[in-house]
CSV table of N, CA, C and O in Angstrom, one decimal:
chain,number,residue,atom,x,y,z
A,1,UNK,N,-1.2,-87.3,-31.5
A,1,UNK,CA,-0.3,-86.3,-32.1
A,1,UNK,C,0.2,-85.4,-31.0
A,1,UNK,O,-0.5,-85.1,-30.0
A,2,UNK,N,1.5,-84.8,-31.1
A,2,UNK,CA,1.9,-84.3,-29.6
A,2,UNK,C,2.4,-83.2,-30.3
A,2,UNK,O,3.2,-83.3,-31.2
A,3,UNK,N,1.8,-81.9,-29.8
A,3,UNK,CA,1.6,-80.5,-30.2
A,3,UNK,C,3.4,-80.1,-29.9
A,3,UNK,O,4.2,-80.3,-28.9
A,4,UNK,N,3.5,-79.4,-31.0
A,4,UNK,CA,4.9,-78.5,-31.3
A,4,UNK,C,5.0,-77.5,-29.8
A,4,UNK,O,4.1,-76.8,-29.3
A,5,UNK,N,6.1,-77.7,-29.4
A,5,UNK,CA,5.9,-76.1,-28.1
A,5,UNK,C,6.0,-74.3,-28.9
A,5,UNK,O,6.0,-73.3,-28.3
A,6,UNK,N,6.0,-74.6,-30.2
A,6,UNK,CA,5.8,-73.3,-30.8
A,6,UNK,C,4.3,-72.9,-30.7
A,6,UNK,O,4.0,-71.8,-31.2
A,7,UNK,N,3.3,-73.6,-30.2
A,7,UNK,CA,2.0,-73.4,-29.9
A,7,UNK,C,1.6,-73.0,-28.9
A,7,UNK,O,1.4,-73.9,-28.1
A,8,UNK,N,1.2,-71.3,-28.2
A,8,UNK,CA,0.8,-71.3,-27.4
A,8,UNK,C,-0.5,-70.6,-27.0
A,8,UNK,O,-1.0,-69.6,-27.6
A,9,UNK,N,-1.1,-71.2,-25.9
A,9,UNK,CA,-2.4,-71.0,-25.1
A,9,UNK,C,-2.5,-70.7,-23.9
A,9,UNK,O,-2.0,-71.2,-22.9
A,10,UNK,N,-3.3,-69.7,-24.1
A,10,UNK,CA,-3.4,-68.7,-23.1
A,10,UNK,C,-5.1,-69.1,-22.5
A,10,UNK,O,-6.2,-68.7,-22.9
A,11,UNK,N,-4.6,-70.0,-21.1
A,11,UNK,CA,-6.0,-70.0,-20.2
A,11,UNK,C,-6.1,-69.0,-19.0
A,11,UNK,O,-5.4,-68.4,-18.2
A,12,UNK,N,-7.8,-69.3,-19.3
A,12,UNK,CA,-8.0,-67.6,-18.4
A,12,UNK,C,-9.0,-68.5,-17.7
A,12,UNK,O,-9.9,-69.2,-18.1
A,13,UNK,N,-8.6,-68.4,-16.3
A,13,UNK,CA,-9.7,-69.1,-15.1
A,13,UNK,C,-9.7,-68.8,-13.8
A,13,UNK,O,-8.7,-69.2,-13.1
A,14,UNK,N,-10.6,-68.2,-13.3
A,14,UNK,CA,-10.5,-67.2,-12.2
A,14,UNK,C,-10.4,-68.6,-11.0
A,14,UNK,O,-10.2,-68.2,-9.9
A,15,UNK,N,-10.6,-69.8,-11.0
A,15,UNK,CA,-10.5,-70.9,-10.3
A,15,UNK,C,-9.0,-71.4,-10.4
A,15,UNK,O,-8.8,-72.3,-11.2
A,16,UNK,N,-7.9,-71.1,-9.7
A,16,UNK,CA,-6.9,-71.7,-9.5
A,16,UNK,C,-6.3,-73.3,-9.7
A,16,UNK,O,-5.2,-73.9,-10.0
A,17,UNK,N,-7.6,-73.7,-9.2
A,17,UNK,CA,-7.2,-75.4,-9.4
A,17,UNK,C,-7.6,-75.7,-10.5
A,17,UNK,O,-7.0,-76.7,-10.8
A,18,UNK,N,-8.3,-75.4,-11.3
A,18,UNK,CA,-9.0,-75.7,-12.6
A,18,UNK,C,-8.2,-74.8,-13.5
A,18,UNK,O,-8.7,-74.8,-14.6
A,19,UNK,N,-7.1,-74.0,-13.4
A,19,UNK,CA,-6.1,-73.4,-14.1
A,19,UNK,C,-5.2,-73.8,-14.1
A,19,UNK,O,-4.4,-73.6,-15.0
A,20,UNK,N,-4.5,-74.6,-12.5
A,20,UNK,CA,-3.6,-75.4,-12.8
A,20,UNK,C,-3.6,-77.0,-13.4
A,20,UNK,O,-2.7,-77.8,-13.8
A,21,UNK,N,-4.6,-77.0,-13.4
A,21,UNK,CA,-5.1,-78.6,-13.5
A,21,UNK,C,-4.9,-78.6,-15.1
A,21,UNK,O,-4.1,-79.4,-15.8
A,22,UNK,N,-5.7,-77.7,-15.6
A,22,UNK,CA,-5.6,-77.6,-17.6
A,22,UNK,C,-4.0,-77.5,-17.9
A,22,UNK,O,-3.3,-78.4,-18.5
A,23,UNK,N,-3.6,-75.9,-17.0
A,23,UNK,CA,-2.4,-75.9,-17.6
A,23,UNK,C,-1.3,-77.3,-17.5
A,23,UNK,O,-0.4,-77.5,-18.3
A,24,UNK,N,-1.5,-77.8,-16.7
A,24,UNK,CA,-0.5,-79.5,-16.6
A,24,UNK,C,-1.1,-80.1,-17.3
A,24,UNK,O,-0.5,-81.2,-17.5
A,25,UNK,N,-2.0,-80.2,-18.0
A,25,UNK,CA,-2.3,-80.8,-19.0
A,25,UNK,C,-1.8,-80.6,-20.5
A,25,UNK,O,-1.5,-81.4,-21.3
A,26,UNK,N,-1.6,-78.9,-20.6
A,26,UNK,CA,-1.5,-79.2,-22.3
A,26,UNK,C,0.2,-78.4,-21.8
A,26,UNK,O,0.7,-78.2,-22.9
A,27,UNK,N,0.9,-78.1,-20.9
A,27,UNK,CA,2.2,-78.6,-20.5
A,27,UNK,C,2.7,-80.1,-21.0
A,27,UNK,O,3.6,-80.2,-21.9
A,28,UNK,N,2.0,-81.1,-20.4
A,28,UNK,CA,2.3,-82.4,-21.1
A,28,UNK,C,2.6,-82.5,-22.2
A,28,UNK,O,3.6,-83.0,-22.6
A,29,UNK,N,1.5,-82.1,-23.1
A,29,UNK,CA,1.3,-82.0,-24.4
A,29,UNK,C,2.6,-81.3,-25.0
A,29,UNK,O,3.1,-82.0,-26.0
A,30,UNK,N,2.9,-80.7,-24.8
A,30,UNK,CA,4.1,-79.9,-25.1
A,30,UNK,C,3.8,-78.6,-25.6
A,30,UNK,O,4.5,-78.0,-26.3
A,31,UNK,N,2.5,-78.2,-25.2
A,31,UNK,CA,1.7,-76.7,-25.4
A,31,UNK,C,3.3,-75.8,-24.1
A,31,UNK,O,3.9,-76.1,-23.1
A,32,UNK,N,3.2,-74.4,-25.0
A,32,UNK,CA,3.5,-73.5,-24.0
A,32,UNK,C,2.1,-72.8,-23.4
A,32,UNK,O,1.3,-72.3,-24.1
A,33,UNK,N,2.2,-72.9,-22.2
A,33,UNK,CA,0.9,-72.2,-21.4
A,33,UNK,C,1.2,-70.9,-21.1
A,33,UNK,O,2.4,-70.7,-20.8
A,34,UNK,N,0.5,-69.6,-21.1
A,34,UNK,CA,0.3,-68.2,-20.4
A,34,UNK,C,-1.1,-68.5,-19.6
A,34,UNK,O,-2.1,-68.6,-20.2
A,35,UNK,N,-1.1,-68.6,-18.4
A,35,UNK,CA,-2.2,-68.7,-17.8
A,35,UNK,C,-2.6,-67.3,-16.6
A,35,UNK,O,-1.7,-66.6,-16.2
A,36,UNK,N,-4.0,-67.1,-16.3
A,36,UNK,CA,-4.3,-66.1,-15.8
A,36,UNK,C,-5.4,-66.3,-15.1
A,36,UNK,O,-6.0,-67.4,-15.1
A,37,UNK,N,-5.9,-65.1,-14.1
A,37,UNK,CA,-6.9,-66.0,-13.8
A,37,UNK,C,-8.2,-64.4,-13.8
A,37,UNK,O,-9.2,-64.4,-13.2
A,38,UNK,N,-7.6,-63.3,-14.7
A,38,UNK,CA,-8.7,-62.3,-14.9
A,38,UNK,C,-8.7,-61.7,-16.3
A,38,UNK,O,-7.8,-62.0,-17.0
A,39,UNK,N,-9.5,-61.0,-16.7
A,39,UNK,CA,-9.8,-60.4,-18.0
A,39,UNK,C,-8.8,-59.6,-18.3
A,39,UNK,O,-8.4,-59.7,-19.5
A,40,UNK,N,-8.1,-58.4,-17.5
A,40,UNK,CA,-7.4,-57.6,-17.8
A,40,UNK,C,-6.4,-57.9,-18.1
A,40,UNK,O,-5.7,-57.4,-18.9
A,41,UNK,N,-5.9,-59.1,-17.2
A,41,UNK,CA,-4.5,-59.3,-17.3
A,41,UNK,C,-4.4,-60.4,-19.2
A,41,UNK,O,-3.5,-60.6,-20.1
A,42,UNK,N,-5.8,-60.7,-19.0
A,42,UNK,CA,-5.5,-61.4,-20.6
A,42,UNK,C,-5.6,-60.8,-21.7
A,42,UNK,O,-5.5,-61.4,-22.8
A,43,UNK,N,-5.9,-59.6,-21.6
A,43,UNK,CA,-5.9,-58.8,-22.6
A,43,UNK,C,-4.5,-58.2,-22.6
A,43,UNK,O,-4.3,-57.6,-23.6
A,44,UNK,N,-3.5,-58.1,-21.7
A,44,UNK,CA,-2.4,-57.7,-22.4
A,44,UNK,C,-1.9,-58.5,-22.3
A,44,UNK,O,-0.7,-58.3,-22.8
A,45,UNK,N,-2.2,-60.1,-21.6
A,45,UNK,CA,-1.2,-61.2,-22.4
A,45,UNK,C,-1.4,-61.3,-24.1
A,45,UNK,O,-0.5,-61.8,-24.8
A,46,UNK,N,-2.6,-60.9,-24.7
A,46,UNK,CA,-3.0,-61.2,-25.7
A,46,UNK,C,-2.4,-60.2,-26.7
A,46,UNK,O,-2.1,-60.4,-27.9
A,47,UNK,N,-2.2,-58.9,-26.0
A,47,UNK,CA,-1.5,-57.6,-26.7
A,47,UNK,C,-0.2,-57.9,-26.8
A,47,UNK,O,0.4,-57.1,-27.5
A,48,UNK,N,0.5,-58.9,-26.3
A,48,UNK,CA,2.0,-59.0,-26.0
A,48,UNK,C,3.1,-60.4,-26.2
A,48,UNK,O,4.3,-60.5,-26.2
A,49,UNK,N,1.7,-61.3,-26.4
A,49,UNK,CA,2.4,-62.8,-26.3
A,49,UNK,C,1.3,-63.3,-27.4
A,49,UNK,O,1.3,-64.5,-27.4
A,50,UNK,N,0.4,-62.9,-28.4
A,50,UNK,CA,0.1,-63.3,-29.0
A,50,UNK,C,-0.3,-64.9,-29.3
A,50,UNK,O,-0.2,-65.5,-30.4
A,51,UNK,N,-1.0,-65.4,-28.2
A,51,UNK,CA,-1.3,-67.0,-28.3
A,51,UNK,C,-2.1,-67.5,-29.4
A,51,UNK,O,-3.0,-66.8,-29.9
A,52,UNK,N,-1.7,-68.8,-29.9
A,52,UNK,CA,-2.7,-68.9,-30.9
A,52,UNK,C,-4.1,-69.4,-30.5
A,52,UNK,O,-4.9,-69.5,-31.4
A,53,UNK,N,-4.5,-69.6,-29.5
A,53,UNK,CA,-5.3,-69.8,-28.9
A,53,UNK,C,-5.9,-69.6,-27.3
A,53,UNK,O,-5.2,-69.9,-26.3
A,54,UNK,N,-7.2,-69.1,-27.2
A,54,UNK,CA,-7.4,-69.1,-25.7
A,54,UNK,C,-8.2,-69.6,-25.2
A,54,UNK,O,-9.3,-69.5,-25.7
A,55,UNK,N,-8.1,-70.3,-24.0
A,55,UNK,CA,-8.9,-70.9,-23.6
A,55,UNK,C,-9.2,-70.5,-22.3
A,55,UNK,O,-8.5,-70.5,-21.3
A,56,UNK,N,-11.2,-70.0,-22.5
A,56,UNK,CA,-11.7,-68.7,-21.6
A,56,UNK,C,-13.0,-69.4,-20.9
A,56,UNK,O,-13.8,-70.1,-21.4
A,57,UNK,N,-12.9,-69.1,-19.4
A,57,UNK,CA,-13.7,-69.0,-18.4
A,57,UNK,C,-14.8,-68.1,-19.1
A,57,UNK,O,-14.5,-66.9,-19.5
A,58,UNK,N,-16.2,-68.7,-19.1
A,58,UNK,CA,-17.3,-67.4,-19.1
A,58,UNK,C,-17.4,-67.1,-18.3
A,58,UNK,O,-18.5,-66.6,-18.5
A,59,UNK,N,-17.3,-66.9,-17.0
A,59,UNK,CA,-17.3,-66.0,-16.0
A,59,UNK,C,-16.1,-65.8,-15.1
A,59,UNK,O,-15.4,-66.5,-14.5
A,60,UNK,N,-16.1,-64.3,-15.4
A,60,UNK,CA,-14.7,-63.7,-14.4
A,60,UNK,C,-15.0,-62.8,-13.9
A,60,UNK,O,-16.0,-62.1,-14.3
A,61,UNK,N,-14.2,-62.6,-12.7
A,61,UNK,CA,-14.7,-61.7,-11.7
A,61,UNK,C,-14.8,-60.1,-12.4
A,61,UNK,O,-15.8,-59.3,-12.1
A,62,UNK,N,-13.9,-59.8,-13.3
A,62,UNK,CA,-13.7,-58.4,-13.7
A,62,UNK,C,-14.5,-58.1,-15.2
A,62,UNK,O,-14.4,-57.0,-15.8
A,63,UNK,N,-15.1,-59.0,-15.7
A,63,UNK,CA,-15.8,-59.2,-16.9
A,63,UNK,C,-16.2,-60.1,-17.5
A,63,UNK,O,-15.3,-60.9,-17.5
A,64,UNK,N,-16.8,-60.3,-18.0
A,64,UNK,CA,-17.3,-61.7,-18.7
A,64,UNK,C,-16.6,-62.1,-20.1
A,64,UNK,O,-16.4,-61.6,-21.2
A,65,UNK,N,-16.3,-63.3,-19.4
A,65,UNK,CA,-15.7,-64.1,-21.1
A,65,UNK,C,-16.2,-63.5,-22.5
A,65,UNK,O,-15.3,-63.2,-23.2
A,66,UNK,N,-17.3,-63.3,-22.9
A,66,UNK,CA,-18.2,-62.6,-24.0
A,66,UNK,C,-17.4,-61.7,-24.3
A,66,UNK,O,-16.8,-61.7,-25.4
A,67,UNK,N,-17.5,-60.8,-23.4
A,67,UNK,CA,-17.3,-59.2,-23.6
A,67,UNK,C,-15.6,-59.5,-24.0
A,67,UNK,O,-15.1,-59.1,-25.1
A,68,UNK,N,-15.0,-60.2,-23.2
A,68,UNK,CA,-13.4,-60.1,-23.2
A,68,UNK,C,-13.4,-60.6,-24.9
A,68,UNK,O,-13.0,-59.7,-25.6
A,69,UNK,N,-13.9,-61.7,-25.5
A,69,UNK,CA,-13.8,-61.9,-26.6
A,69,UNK,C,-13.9,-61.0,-27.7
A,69,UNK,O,-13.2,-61.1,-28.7
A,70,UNK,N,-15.0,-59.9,-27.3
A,70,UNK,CA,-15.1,-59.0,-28.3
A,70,UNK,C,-13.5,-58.1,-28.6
A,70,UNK,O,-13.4,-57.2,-29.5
């Protein structure tokens, strides 16, 4: 099944290669990506771009996945 591009996901990965590597993945897919690679900055992608989903690193340099979820 090949995802609508009205769907988008927001990955948070303080590893570069492993944030671009996902995001060309669900790019293919026909996902729109917002990608990041710290807590802060995904909390106002999340305040601003509203993704239907995120897909989160538990460990980031400025806070931990956990906490960011709360």
């Amino acid at each position: 099944m090949v995802a609508s591009t009205s769907h988008t996901v927001l990955v948070v990965d303080n590893h570069a290669a492993d944030l671009k590597q996902l995001s060309s993945i669900l790019h293919e897919a026909n996902y729109m990506v917002l990608g990041c690679n710290c807590a802060e900055e995904a909390l106002q992608l999340v305040h601003t771009r509203s993704p239907d989903i995120i897909l989160l690193e538990v460990v980031l340099p400025d806070m931990d996945g956990l906490s960011l979820c709360k």
